[in-house]
Short mmCIF file of C-alpha atoms and ligand atoms in Angstrom, two decimals:
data_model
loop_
_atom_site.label_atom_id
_atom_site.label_comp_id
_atom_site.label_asym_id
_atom_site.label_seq_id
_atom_site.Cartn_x
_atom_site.Cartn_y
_atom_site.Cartn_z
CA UNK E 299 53.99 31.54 25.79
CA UNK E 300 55.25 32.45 22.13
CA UNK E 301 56.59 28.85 21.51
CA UNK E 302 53.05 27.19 22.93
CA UNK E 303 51.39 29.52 20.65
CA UNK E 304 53.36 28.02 17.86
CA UNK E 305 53.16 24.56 18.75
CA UNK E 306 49.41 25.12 18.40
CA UNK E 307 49.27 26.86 15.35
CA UNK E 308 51.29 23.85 14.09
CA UNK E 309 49.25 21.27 15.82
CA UNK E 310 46.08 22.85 13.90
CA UNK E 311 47.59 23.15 10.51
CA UNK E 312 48.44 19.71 10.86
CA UNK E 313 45.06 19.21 11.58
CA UNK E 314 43.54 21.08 8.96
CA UNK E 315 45.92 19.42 6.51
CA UNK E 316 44.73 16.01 7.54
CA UNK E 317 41.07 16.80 7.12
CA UNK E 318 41.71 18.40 3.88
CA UNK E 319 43.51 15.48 2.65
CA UNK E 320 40.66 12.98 3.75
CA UNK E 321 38.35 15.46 1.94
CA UNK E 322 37.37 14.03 -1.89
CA UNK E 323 36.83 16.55 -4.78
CA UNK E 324 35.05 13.68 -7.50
CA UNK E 325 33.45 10.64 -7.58
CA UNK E 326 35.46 7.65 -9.05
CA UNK E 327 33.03 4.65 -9.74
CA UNK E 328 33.81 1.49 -8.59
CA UNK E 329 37.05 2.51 -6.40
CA UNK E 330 37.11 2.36 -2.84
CA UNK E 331 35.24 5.39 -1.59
CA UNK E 332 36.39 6.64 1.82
CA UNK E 333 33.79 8.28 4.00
CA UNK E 334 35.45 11.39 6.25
CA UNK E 335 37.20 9.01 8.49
CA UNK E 336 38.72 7.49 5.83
CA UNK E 337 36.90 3.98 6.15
CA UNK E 338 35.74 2.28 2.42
CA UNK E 339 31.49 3.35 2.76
CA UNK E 340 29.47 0.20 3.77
CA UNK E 341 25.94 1.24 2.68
CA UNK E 342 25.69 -1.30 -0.17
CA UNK E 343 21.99 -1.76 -2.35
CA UNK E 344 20.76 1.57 -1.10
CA UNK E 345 19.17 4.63 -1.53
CA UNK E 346 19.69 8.39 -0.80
CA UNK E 347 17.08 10.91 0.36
CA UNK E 348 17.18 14.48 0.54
CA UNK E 349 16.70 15.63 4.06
CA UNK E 350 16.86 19.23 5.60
CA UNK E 351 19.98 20.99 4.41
CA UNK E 352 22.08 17.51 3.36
CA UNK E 353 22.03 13.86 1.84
CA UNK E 354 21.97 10.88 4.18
CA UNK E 355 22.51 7.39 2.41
CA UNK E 356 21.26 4.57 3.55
CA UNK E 357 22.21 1.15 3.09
CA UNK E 358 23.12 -2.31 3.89
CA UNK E 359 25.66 -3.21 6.16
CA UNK E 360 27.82 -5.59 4.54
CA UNK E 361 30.42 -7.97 6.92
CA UNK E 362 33.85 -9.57 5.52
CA UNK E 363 32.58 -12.76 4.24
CA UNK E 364 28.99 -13.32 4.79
CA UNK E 365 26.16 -11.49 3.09
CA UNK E 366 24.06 -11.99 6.17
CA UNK E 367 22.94 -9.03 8.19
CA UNK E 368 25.23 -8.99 11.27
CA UNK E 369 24.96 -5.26 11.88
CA UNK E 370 21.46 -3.94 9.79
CA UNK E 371 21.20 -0.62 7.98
CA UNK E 372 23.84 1.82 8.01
CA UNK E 373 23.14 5.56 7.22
CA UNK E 374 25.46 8.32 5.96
CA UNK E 375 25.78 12.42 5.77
CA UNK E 376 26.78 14.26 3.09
CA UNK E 377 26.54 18.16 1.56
CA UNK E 378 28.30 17.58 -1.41
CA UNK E 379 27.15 14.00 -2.30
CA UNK E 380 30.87 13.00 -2.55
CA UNK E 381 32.38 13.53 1.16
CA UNK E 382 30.57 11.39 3.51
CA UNK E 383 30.49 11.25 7.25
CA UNK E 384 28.91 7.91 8.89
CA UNK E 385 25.93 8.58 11.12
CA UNK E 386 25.67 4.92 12.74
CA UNK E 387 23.41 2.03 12.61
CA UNK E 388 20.05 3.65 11.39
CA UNK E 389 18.18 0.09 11.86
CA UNK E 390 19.71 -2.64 14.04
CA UNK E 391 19.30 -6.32 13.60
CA UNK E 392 17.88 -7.89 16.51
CA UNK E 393 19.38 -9.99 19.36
CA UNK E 394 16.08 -11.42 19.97
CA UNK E 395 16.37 -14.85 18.25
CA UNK E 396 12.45 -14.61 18.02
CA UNK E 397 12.29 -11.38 16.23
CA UNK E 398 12.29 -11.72 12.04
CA UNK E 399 15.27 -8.99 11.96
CA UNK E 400 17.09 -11.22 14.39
CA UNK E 401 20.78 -11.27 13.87
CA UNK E 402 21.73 -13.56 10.34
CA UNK E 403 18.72 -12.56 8.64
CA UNK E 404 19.08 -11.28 5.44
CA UNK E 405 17.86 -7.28 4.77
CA UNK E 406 18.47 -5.92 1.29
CA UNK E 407 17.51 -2.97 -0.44
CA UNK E 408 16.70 -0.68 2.46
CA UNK E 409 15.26 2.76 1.03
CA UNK E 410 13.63 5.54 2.99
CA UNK E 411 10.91 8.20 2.21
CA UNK E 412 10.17 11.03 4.43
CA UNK E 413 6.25 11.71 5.39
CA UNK E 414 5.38 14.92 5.35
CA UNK E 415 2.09 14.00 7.20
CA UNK E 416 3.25 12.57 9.79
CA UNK E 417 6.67 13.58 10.28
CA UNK E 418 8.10 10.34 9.99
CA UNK E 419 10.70 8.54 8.05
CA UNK E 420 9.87 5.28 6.49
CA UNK E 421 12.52 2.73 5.53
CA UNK E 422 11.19 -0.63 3.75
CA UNK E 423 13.33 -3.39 2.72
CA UNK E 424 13.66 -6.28 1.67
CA UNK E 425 13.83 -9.26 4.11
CA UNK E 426 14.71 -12.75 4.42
CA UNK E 427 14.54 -14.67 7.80
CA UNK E 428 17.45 -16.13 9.59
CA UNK E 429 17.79 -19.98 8.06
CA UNK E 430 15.40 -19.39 5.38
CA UNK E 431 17.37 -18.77 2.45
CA UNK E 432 15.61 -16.11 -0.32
CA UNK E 433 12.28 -18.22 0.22
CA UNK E 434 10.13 -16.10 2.41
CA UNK E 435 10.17 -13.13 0.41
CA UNK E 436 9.04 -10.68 2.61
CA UNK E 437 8.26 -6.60 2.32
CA UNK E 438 9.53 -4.95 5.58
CA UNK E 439 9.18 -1.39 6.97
CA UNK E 440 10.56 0.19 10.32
CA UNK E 441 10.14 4.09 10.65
CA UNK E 442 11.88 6.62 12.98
CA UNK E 443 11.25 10.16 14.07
CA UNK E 444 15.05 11.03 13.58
CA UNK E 445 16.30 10.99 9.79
CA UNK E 446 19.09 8.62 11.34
CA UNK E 447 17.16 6.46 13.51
CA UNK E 448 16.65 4.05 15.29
CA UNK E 449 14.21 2.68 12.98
CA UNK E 450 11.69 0.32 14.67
CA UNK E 451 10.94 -2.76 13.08
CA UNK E 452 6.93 -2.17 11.94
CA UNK E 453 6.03 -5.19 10.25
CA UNK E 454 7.05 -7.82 7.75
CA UNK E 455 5.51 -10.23 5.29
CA UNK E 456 4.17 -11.05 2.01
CA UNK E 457 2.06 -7.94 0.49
CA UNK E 458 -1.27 -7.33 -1.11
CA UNK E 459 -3.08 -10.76 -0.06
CA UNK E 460 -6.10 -11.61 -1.89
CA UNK E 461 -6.03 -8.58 -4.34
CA UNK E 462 -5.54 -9.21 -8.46
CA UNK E 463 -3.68 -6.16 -10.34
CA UNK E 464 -6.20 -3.05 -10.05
CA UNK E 465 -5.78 -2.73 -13.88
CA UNK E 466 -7.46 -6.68 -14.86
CA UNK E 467 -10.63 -7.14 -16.00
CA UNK E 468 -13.45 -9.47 -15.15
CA UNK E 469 -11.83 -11.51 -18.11
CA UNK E 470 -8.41 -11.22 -16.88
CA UNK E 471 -9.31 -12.84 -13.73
CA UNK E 472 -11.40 -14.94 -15.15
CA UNK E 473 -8.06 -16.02 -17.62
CA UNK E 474 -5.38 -16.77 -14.29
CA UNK E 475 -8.11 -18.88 -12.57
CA UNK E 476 -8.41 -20.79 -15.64
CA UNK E 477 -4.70 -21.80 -15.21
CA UNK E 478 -3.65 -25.67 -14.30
CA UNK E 479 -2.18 -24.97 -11.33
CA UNK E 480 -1.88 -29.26 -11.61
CA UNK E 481 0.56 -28.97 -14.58
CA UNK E 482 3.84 -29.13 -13.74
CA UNK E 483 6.63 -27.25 -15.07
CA UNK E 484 10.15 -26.92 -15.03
CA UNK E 485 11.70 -24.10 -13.67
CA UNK E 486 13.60 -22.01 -15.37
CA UNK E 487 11.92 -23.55 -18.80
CA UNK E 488 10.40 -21.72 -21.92
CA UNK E 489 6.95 -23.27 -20.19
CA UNK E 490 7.93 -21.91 -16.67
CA UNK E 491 8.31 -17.95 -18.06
CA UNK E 492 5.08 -18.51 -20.20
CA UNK E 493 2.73 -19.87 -17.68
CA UNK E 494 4.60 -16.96 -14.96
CA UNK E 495 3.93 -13.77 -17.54
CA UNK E 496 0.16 -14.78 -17.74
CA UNK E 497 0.06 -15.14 -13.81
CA UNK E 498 0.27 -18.66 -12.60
CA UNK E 499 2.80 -17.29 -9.22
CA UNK E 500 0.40 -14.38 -8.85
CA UNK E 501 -2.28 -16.82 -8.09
CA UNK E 502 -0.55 -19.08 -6.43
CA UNK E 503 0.27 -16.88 -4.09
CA UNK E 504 -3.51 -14.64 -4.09
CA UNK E 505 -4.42 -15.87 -0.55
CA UNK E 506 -1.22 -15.85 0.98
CA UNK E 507 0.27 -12.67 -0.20
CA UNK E 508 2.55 -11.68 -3.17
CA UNK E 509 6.32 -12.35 -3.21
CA UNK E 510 8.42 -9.04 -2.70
CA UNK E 511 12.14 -9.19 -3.11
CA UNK E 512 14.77 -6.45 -5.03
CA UNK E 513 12.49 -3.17 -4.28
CA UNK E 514 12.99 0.43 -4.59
CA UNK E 515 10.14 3.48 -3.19
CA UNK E 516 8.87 6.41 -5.14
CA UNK E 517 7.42 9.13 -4.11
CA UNK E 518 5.39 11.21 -6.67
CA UNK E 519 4.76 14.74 -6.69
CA UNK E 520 1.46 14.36 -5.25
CA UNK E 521 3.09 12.61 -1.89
CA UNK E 522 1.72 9.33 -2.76
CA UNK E 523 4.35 6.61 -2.14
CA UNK E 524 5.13 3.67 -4.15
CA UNK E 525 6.75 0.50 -3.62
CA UNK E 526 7.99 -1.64 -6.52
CA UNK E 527 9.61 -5.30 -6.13
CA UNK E 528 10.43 -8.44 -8.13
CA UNK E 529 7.77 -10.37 -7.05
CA UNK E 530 5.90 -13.82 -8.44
CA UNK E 531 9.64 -16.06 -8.06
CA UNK E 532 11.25 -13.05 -9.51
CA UNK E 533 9.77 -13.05 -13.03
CA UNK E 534 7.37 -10.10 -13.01
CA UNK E 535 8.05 -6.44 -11.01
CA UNK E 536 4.91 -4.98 -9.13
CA UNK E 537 4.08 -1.68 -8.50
CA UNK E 538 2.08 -1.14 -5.32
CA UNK E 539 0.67 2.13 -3.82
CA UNK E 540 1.27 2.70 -0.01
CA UNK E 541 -0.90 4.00 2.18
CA UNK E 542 -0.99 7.64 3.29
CA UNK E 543 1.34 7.24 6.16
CA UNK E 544 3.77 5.25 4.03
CA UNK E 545 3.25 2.14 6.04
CA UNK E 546 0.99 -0.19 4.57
CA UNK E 547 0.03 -1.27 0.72
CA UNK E 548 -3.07 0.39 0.28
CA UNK E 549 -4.31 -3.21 -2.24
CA UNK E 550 -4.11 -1.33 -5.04
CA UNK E 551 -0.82 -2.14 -8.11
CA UNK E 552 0.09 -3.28 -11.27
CA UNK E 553 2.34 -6.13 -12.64
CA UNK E 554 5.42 -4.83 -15.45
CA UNK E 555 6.85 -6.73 -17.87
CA UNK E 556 5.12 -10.24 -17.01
CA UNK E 557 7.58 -13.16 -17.39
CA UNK E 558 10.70 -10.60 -17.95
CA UNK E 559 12.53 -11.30 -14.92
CA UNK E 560 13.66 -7.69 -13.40
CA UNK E 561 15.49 -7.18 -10.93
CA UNK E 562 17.07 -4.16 -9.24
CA UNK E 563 14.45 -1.30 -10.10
CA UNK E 564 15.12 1.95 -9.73
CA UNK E 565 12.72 4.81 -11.09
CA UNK E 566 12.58 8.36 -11.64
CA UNK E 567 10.15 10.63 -13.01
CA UNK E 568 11.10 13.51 -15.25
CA UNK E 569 9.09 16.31 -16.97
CA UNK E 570 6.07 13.72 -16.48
CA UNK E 571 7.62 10.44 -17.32
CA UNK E 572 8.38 7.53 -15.44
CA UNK E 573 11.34 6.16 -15.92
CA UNK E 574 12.64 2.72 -14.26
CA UNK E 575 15.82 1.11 -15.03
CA UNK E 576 16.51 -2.55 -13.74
CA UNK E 577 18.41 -5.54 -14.49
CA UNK E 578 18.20 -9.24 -15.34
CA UNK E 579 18.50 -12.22 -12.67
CA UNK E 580 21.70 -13.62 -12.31
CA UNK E 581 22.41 -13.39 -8.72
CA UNK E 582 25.31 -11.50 -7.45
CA UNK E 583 26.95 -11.84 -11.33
CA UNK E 584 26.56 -8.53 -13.37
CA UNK E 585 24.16 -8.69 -16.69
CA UNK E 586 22.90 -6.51 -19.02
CA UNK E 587 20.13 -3.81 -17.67
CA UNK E 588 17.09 -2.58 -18.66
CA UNK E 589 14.83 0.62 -19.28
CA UNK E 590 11.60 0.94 -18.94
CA UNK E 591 9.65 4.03 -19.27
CA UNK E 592 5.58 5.03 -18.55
CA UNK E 593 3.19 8.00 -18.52
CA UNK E 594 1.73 6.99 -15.53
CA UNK E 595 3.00 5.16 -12.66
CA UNK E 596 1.27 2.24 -13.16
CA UNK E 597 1.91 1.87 -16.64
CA UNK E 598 1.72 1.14 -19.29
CA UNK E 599 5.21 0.72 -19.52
CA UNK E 600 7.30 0.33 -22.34
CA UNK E 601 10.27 -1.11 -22.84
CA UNK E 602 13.99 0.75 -24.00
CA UNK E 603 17.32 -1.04 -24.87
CA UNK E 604 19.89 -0.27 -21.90
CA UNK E 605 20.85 3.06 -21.38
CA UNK E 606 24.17 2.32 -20.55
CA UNK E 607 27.32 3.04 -22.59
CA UNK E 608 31.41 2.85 -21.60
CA UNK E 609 33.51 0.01 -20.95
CA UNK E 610 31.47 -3.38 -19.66
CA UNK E 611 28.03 -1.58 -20.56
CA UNK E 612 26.23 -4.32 -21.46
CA UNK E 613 27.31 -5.82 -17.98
CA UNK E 614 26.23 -2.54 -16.05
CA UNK E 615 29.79 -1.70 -15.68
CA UNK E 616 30.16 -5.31 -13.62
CA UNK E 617 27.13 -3.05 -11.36
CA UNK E 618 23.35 -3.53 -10.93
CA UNK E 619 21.47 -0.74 -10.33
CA UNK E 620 20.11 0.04 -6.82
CA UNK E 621 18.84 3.83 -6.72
CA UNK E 622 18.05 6.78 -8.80
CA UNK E 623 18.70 10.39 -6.95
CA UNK E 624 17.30 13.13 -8.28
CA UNK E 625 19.46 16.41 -7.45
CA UNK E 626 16.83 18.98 -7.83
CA UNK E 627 18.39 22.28 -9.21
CA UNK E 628 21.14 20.84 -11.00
CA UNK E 629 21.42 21.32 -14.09
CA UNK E 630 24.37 19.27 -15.90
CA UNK E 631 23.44 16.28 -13.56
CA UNK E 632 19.95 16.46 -12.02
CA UNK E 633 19.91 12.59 -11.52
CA UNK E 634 21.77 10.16 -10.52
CA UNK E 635 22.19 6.40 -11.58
CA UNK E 636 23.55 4.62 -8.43
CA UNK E 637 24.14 0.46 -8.32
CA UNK E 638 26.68 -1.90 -6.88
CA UNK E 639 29.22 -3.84 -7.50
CA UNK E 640 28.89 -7.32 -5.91
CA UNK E 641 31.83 -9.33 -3.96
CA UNK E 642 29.71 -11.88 -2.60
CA UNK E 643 32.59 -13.93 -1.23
CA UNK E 644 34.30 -10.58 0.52
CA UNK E 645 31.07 -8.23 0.53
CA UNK E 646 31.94 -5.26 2.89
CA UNK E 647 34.34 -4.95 -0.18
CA UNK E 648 31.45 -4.10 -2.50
CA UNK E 649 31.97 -0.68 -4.60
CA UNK E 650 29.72 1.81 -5.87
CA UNK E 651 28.89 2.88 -9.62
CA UNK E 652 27.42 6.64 -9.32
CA UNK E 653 26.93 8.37 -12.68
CA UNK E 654 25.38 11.46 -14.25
CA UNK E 655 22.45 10.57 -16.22
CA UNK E 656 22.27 11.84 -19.59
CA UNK E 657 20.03 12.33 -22.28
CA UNK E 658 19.78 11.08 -26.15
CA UNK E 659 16.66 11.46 -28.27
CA UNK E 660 14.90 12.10 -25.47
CA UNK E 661 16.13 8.98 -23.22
CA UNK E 662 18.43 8.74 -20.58
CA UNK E 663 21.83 7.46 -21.15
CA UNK E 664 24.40 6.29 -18.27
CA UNK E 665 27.33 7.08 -20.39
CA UNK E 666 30.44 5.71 -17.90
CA UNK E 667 33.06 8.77 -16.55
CA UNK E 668 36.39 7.14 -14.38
CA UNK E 669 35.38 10.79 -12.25
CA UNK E 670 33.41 13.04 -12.11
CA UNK E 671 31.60 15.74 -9.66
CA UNK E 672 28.35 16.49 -9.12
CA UNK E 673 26.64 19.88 -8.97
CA UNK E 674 25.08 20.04 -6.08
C1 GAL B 155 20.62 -10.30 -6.65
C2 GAL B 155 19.85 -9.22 -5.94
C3 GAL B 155 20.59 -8.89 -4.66
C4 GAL B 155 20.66 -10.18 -3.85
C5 GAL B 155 21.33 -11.28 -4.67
C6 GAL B 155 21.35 -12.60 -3.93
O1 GAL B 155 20.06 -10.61 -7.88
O2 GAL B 155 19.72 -8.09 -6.74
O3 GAL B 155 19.92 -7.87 -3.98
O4 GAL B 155 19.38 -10.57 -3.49
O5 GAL B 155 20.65 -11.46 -5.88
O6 GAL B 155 21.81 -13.62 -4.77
#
């Protein structure tokens, strides 16, 4: 009896040992980060929300050599915002080769937002259908009454058909349908990022619906939800307000930085300001990001150099920014600057740059740290 006793004392202690090894104390940008069963996280170009008494990260499932969705939107738990236990498959891709979340489709961005009203969470993403490459563009939402799912696919498509920026005039309007849509241009040319900043893809695509790619959500303090994408071929960032339950675009947004091609945005709001950090468009290659800040969130906005600083900073650390988490209550770090790093030709391999943001003359500053922990 006394040598069974021991053996299971031992067997436990072993145990424990085990579990306290697989347990993290920091966060180590862009090193492989084990979740609790010791397996590198795959929850890439997400976003984190604050749910009952714990964090759960969402994100895109990323497979060995394809960046095509083969799995769909992964979802994490965490207390400490360092340890991470996997939760499953929040939203599956479909085996119905009908359905636009079929299997080889491509979903980005996922973030979700929980409803107060109606007890629901929201996830919207970006998608892209199977065979399609990055042309349809679409805005996609699926919602669930569990934080971890299943999600059901709600809807996808173009956004905010046959509505002009709430903020034009009768003059602006009157300016974009003055445009020569017959003119050609050049992609990519001094001509193509002139006629895009005063609205030629905005009106090109009025009837049909607005192009929504790299996106982020918001939630303000007053509930109402936002949704903000790279829109009109990329070169000019919308901000859209959703609808009370989160699951439709109300018509109502503004365009930022016209003809600046942003990518990536991520936004926070503190002590009253808005502030939105994004990056250039170079694909899966790192570049140099962006800040933005606002009094309002739709604008105006005004542009800031880029807040980050460290080794690589003006190549986001080889990162682009995907998510900003606020940590209400603490005090050293009370939000965090999350983005990836891309492997697009091994992307499950894809690693994760979380730092503290800091301030400077009253502006945030992503100052790199190899470690750090967060104050939860
Ligand atoms: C990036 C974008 C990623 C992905 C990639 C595809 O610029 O931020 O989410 O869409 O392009 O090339």
């Amino acid at each position: 009896m006394k040598s069974r006793f021991t053996a299971f004392c031992c067997a436990a202690l072993a145990a424990c040992s085990l579990l306290a090894c697989n347990r993290l104390s920091e966060i180590q940008p862009g090193a492989i980060w084990p979740d609790t069963e010791g397996r590198h996280i795959n929850a890439h170009g997400g976003g984190v929300l604050r749910y009952g008494d714990a964090w759960w990260w969402f994100g895109e499932h990323k497979a060995d050599s394809t960046n095509k969705a083969l799995v769909g939107v992964t979802c994490y738990r965490s207390k400490d915002l360092i340890n991470w236990k996997y939760e499953g498959v929040a939203l599956a891709v479909s085996e119905d080769p009908d359905s636009p979340i079929t299997r080889e489709c491509v979903i980005e961005r996922p973030k979700v937002i929980y409803n107060e009203k109606t007890g629901k969470f929201v996830m919207w993403f970006h998608l892209e259908h199977k065979g399609h490459g990055y042309k349809k563009a679409h805005a996609a939402v699926a919602v669930a009454d569990n934080v971890t799912g299943p999600y059901s696919f709600v809807r996808c498509g173009r956004v905010n058909a046959g509505k002009w920026p709430c903020d034009w005039s009768e003059a602006d309007i009157e300016a974009v349908q003055a445009i020569n849509m017959n003119l050609p241009i050049k992609a990519k040319t001094p001509e193509w990022i002139e006629e895009s900043a005063k609205g030629r893809f905005l009106r090109r695509d009025f009837e049909g619906g607005q192009m929504a790619r790299d996106q982020t959500v918001f939630v303000d303090d007053d509930g109402k939800a936002y949704h903000i994408f790279s829109s009109e071929e990329n070169m000019t960032l919308h901000i859209a307000e959703l609808s009370d339950d989160y699951l439709t675009h109300t018509g109502r947004y503004v365009r930022v930085a016209p003809g600046d091609n942003n990518e990536a945005p991520a936004i926070f709001k503190k002590d009253g300001t808005y502030w939105m950090i994004t990056s250039g468009c170079t694909g899966w290659k790192p570049n140099k990001a962006r800040m933005f800040s606002a009094p309002h969130i739709f604008g105006p906005w005004t542009k800031h150099d880029n807040p980050c600083v460290g080794p690589d900073a003006d190549l986001t650390f080889q990162g682009q920014s995907t998510y900003i988490l606020p940590v209400p209550g603490s005090e050293e770090n009370e939000f965090i600057f999350m983005a990836d790093i891309w492997r697009p030709k091994h992307p499950i391999d894809g690693r994760y740059i979380w730092l503290p943001i800091t301030w400077k003359d009253g502006k945030p500053v992503v100052q790199w740290q190899d470690r750090w922990k967060p104050k939860t």
